[in-house]
mmCIF file of C-alpha atoms in Angstrom:
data_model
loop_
_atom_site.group_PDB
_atom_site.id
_atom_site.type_symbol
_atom_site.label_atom_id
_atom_site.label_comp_id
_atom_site.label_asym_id
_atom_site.label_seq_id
_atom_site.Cartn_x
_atom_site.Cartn_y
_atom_site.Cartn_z
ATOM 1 C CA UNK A 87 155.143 61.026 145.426
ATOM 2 C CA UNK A 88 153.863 57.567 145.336
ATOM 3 C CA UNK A 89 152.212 57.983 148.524
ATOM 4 C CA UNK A 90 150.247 60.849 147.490
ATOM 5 C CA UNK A 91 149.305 59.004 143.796
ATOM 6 C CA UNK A 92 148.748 56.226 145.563
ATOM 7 C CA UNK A 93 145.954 58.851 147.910
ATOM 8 C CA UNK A 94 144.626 60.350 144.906
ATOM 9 C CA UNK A 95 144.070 56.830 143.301
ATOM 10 C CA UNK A 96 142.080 55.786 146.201
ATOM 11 C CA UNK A 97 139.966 59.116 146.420
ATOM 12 C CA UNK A 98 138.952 58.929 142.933
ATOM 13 C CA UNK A 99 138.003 54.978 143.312
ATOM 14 C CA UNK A 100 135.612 56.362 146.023
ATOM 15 C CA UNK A 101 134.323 58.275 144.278
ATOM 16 C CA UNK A 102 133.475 56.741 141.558
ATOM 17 C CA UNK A 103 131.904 53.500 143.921
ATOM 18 C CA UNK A 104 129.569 56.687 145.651
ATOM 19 C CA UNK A 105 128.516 57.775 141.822
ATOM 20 C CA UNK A 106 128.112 54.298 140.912
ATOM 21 C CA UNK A 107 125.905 54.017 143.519
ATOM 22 C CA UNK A 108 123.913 57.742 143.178
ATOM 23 C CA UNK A 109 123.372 56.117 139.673
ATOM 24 C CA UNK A 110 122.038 53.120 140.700
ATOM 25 C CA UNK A 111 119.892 54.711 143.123
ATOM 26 C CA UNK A 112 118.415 56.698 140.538
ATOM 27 C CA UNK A 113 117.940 53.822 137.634
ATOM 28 C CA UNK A 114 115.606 52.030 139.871
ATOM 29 C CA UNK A 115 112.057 50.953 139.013
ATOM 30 C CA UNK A 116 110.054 52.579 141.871
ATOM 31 C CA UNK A 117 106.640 51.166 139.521
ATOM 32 C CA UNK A 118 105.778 49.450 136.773
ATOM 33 C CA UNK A 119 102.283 50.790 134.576
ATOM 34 C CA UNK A 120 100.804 47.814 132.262
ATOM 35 C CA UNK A 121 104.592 46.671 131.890
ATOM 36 C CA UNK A 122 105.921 49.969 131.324
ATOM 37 C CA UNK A 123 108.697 50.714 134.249
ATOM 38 C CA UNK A 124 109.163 54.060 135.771
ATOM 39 C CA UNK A 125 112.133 55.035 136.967
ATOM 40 C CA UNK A 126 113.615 56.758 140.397
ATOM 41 C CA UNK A 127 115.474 58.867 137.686
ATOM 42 C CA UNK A 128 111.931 60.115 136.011
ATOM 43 C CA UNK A 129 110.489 60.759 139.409
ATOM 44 C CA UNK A 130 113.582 63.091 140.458
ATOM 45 C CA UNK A 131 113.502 65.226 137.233
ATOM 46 C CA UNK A 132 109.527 65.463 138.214
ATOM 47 C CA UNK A 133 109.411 66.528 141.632
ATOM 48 C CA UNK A 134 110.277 70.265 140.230
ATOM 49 C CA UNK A 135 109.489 72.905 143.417
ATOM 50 C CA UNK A 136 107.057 71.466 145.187
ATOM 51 C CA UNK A 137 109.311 68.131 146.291
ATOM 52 C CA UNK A 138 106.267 65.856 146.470
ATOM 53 C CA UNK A 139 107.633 62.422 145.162
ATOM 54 C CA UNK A 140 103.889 60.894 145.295
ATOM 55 C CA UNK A 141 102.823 63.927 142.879
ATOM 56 C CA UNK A 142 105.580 63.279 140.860
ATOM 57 C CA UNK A 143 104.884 60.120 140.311
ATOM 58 C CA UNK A 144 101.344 59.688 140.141
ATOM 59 C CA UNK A 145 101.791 62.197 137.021
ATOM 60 C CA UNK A 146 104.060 59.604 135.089
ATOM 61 C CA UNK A 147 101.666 57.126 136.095
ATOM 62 C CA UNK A 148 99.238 58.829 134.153
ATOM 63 C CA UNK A 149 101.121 60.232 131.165
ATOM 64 C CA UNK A 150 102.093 56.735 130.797
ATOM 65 C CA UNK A 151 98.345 55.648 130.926
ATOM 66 C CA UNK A 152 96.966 58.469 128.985
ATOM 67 C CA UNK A 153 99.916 57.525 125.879
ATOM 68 C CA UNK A 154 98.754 54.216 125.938
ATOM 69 C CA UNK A 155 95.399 54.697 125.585
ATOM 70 C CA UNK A 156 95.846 57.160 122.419
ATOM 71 C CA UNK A 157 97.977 53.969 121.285
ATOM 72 C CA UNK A 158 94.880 52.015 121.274
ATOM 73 C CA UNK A 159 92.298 54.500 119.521
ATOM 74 C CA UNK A 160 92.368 54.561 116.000
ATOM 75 C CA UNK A 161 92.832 58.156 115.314
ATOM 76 C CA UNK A 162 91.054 59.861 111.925
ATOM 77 C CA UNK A 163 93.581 60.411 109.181
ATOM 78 C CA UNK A 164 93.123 63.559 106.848
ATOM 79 C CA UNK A 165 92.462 62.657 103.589
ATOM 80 C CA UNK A 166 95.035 64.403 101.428
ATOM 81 C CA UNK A 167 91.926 64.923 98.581
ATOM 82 C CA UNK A 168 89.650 66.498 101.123
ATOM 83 C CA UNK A 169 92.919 69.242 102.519
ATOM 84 C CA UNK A 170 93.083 69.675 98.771
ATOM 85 C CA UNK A 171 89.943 71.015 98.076
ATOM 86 C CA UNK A 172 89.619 72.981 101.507
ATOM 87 C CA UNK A 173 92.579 74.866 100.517
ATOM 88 C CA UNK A 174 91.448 75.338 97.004
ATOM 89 C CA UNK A 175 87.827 76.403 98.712
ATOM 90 C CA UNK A 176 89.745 79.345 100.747
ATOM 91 C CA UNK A 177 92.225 80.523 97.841
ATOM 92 C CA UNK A 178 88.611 81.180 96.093
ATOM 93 C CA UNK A 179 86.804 82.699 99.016
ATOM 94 C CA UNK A 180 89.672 84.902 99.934
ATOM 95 C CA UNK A 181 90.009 85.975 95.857
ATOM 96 C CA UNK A 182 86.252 86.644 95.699
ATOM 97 C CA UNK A 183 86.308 88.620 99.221
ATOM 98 C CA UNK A 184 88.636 90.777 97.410
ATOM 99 C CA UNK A 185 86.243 91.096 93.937
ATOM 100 C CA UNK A 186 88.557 89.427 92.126
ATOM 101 C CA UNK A 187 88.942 86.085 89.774
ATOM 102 C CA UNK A 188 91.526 83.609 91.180
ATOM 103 C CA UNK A 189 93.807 84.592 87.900
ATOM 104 C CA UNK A 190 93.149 88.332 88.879
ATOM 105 C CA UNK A 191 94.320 87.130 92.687
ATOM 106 C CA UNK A 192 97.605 85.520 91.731
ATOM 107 C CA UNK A 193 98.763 88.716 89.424
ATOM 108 C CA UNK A 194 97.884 90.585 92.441
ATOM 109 C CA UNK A 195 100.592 88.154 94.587
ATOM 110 C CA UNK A 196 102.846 88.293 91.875
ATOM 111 C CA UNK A 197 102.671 92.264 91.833
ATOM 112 C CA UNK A 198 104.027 91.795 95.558
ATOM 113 C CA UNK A 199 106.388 89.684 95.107
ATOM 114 C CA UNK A 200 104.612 86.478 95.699
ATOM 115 C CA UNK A 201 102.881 83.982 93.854
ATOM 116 C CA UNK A 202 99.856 82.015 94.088
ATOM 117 C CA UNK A 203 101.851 78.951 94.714
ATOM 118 C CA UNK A 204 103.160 80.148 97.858
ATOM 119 C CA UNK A 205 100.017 81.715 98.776
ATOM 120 C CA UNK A 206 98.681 78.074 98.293
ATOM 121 C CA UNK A 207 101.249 76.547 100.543
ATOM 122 C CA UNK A 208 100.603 78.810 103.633
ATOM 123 C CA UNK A 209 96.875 78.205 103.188
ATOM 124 C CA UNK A 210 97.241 74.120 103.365
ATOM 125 C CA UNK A 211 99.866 74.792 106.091
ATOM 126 C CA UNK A 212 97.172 76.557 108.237
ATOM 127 C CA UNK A 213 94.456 74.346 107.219
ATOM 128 C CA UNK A 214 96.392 71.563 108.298
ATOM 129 C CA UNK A 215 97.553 72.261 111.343
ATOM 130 C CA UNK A 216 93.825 73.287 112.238
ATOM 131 C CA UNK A 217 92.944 69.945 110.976
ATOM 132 C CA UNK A 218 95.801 68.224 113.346
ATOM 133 C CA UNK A 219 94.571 69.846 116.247
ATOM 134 C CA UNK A 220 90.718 69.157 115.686
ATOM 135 C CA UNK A 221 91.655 65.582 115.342
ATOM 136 C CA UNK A 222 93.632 65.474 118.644
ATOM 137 C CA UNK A 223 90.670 66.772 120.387
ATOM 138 C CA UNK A 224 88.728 63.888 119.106
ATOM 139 C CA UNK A 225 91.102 61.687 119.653
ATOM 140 C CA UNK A 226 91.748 62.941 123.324
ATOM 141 C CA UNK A 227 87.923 63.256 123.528
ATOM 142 C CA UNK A 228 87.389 59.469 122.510
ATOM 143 C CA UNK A 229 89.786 58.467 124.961
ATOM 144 C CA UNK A 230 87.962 60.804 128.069
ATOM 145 C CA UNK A 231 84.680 58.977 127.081
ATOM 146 C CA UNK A 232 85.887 55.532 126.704
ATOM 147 C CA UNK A 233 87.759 55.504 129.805
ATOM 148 C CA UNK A 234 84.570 57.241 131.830
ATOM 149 C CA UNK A 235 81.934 54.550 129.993
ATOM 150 C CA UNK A 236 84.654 51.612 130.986
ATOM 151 C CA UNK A 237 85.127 52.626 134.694
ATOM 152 C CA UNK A 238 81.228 52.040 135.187
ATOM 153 C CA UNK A 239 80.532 48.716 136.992
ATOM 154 C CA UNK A 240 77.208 48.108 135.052
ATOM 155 C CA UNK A 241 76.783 44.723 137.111
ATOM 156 C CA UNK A 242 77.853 46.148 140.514
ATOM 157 C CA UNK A 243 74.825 48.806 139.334
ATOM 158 C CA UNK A 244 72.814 46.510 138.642
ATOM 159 C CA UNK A 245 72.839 43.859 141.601
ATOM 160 C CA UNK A 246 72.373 47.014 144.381
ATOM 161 C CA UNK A 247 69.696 48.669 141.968
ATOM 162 C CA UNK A 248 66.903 46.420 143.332
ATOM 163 C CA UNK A 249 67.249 47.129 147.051
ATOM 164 C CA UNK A 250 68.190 50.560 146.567
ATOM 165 C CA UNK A 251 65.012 50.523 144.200
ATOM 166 C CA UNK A 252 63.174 49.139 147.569
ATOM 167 C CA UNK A 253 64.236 51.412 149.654
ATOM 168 C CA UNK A 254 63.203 54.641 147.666
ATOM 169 C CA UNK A 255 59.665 53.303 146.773
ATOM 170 C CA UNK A 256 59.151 52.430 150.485
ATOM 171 C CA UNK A 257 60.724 56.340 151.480
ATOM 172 C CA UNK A 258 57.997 57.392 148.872
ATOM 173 C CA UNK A 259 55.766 55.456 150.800
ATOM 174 C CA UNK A 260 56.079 57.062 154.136
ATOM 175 C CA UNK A 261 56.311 60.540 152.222
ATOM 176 C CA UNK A 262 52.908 59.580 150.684
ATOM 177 C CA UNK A 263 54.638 60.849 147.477
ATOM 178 C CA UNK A 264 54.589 56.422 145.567
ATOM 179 C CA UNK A 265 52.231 56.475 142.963
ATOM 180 C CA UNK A 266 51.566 52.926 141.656
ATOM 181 C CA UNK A 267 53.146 52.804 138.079
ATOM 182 C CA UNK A 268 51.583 50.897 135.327
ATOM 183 C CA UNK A 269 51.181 50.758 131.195
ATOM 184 C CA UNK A 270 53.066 49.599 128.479
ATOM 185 C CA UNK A 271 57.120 49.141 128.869
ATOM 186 C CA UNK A 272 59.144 48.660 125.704
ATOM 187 C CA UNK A 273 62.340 46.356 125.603
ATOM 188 C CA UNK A 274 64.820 48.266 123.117
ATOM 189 C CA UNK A 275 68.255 47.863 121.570
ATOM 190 C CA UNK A 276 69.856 50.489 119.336
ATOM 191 C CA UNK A 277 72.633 51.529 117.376
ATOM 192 C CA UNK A 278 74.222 55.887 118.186
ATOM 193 C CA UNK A 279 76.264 57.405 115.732
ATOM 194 C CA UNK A 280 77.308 61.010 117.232
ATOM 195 C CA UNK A 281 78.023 63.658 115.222
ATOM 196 C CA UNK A 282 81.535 65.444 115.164
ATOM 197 C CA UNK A 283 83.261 68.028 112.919
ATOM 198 C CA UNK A 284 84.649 64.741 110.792
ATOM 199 C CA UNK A 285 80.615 63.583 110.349
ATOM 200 C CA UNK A 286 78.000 65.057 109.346
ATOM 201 C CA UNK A 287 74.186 64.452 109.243
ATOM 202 C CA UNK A 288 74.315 63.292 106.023
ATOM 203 C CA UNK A 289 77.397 61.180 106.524
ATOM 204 C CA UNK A 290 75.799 59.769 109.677
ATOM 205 C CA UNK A 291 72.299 58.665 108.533
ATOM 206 C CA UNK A 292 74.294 57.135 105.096
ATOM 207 C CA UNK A 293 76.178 55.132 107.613
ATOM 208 C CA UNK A 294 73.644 54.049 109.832
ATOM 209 C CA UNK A 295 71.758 52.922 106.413
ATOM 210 C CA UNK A 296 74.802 50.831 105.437
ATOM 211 C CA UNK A 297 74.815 49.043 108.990
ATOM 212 C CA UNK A 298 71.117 48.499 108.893
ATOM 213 C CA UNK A 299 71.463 46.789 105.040
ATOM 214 C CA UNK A 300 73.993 44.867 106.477
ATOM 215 C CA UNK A 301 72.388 43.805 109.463
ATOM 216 C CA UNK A 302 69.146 42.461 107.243
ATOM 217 C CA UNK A 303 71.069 40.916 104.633
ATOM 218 C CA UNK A 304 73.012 38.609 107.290
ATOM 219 C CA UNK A 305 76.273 40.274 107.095
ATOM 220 C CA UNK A 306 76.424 40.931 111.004
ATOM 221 C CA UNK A 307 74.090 40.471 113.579
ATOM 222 C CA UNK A 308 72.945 43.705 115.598
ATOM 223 C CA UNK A 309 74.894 42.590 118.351
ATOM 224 C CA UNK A 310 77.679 43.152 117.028
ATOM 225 C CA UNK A 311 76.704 45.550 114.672
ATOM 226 C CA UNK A 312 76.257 47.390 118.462
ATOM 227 C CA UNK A 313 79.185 46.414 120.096
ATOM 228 C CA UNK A 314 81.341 47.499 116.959
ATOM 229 C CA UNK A 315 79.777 51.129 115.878
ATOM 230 C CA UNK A 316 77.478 52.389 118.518
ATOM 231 C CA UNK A 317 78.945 55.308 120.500
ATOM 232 C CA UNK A 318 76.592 54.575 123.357
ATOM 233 C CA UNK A 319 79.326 52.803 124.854
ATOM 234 C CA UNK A 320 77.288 51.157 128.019
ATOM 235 C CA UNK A 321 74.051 49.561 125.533
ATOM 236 C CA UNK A 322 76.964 48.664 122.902
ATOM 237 C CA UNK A 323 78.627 46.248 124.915
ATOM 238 C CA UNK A 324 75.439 44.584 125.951
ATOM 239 C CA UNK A 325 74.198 44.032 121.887
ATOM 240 C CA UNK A 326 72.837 47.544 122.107
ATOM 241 C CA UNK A 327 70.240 46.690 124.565
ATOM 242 C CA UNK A 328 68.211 49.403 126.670
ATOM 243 C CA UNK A 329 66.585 47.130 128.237
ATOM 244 C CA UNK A 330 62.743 47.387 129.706
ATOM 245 C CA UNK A 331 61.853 50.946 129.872
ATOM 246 C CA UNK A 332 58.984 53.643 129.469
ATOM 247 C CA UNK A 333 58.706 55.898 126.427
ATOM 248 C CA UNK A 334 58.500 58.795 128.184
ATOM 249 C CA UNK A 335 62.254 57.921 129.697
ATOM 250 C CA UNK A 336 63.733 58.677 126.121
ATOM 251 C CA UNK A 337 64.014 62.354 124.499
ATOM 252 C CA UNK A 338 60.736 62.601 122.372
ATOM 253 C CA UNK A 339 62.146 61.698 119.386
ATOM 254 C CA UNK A 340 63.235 58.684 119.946
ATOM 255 C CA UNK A 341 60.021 57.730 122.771
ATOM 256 C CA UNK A 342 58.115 58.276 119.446
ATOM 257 C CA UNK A 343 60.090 55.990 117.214
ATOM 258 C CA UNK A 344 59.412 53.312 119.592
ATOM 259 C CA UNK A 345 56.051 53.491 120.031
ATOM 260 C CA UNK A 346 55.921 53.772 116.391
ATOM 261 C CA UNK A 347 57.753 50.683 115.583
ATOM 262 C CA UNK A 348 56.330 46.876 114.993
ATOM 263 C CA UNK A 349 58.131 44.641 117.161
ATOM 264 C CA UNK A 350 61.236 42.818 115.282
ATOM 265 C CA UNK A 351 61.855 45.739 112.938
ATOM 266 C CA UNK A 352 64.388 47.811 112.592
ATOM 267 C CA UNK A 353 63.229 51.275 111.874
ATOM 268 C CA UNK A 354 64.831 53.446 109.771
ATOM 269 C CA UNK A 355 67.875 55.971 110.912
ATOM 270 C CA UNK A 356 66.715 59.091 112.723
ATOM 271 C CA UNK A 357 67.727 61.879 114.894
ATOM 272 C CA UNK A 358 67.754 62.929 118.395
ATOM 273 C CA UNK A 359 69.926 65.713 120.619
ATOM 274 C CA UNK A 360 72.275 62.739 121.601
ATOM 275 C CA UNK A 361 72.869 61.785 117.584
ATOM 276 C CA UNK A 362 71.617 59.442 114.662
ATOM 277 C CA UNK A 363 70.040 55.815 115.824
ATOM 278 C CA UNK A 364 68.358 53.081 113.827
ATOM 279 C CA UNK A 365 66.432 51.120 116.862
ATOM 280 C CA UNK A 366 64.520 47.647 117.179
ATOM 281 C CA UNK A 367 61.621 47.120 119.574
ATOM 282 C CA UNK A 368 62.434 43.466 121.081
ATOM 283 C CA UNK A 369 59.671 43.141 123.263
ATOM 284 C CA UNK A 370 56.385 44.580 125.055
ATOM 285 C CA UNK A 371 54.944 44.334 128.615
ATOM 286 C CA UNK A 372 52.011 45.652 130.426
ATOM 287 C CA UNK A 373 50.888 45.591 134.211
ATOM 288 C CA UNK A 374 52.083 46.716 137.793
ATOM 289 C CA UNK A 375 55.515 47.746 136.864
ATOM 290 C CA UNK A 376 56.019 50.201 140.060
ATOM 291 C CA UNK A 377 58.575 48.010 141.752
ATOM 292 C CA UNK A 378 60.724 47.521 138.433
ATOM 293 C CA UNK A 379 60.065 51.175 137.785
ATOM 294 C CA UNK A 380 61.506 52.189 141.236
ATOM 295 C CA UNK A 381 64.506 49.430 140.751
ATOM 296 C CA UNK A 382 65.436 51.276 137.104
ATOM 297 C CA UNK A 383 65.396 54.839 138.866
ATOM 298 C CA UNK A 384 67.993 53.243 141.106
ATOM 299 C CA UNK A 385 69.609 51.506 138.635
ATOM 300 C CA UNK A 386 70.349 55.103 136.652
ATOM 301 C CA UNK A 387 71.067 56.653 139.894
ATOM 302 C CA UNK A 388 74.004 54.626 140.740
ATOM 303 C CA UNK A 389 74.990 54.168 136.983
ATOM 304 C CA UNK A 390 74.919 58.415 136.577
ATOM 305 C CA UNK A 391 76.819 58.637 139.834
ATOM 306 C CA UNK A 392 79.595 56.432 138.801
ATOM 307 C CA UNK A 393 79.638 58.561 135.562
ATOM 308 C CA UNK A 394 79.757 61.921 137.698
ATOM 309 C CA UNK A 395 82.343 60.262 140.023
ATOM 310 C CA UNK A 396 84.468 59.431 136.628
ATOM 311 C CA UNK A 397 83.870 62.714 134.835
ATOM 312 C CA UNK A 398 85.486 64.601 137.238
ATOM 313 C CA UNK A 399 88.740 62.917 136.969
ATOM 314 C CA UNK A 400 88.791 60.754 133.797
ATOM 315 C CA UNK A 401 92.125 60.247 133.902
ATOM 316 C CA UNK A 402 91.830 58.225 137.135
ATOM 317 C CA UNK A 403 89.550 56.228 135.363
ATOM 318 C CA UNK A 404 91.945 54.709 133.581
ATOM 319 C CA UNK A 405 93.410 53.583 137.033
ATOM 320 C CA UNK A 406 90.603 50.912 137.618
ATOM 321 C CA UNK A 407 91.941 49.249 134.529
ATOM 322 C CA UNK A 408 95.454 49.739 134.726
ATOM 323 C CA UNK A 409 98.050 46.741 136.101
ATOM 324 C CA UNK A 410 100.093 49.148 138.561
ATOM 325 C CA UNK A 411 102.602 47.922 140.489
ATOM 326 C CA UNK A 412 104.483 49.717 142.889
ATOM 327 C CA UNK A 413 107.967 48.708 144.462
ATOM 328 C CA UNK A 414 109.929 49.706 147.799
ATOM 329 C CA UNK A 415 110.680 53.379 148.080
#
């Protein structure tokens, strides 16, 4: 009797050394994302029927990525005033689709067994779930475009875009195709508001008014005025510069606006296809500007191929950022 208590003991303290150690196994940090570990654990209950680990875990890697990142953009609240008068805005529509005053409409629900109250309730429910979801898409949309705009290497761009520049006017060259470039090159910095279902036309230009007032009474510089507002993420970081460029490189609109414009003033907020923009002419240059002209071409060759290269997996944008480490399998 003892003996076999004594076997029993023993099997079950085996056991529960070999589960100790499945456990352990399992608790392990096989990586750790921007201080956030992952787990051997999380990468098991991943794998699902395809049994790639890598998979597995390169999909934490970016949920993790893709949480923190919605962490760190401010998304649009709904304003409880504006739900308010949406709802009240349907409740009339759907009463005057039906030739009938809203007091008519809630005898009607009453009649049925319901009440205008309740009717009310399912409305703002509805409303507000639409609402919830059109505000994740611009939050999950603000995300995709900052993290596509931040994985471009505007200096790396930028240093090969002379040579490369080089090389294509001396291709066009040998083609016969170079056409020597000059005229009148404007240096420009501006300020993009872009429109989405949370702001209007109306709302934008109002805003782009404010920032201009502000900008001429002191209150901010454009800089940062840029750097802070502009959705044109790439000239926003650098004060909203565009640097040296043609007119007829902008959409009309806009090429107009800066011919139009003394030098030093900001012009008034307008509209293009890419959104609302108050600009400022900084400077003017004339002459031979084929070389510089060939060396921007490049410049927005590599810049747009970055872009394409980032567009097609934005996620993995956020990579180039990230602090990943990984650990021994």
């Amino acid at each position: 009797m003892k003996k076999s208590t004594f076997k029993s003991l023993f099997l079950a303290t085996i056991s529960t050394i070999v589960l100790a150690s499945v456990v352990k196994a399992e608790e392990r940090v096989v990586a750790m994302v921007n201080g956030v570990p992952v787990l051997e654990s999380q990468v098991q209950a991943n794998i699902g029927k395809s049994g790639d680990r890598q998979v597995a875990l390169d999909k934490i890697i970016d949920d993790i990525l893709l949480h923190q990142a919605m962490q760190d953009v401010k998304a649009p609240s709904i304003d409880p005033k504006a739900l308010n008068a949406a709802v009240e805005q349907q409740l009339n529509h759907i009463a005057a689709a039906n030739n009938l005053t809203l007091g008519q409409f809630a005898i009607a629900l009453s009649n049925e067994g319901s009440s205008l109250n309740e009717f009310r309730q399912r409305i703002a429910k509805d409303v507000k779930k639409a609402w919830e979801n059109q505000l994740q898409t611009m939050t999950r949309d603000a995300i995709r475009n900052k993290a596509i705009h931040e994985s471009v290497d505007v200096e790396q761009a930028r240093s090969e875009a002379w040579a490369l520049g080089q090389k294509m006017l001396e291709e066009a060259k040998e083609k016969g195709s170079a056409q020597k470039i000059t005229g009148k090159e404007y240096e420009v910095r501006h300020i993009l508001l872009k429109l989405n279902p949370m702001l209007n036309d109306a709302q934008a230009k109002a805003e782009l008014t404010k920032i201009r007032s502000d900008i001429l009474a002191g209150k901010i510089s454009f800089s940062d005025a840029a750097l802070k507002y502009s959705k044109d993420y790439l000239s926003g970081a650098n004060g909203g510069s565009l640097g040296y460029a043609f007119p007829e490189t902008y959409a009309p609109q806009f090429a107009q606006t800066v011919v139009q414009s003394k030098q030093g003033v900001i012009s008034a907020p307008f509209k293009t296809e890419f959104g609302w923009h108050i600009l400022e002419v900084t400077g003017m240059r004339d002459g031979d500007l084929t070389a510089e002209a060939y060396a921007q071409k490049a410049y927005e060759h590599l810049v747009n191929s970055q872009l394409q290269d980032a567009t097609k997996d934005w996620v993995k944008a956020l990579r180039k950022k990230a602090d990943i480490q990984y650990f021994n399998k």
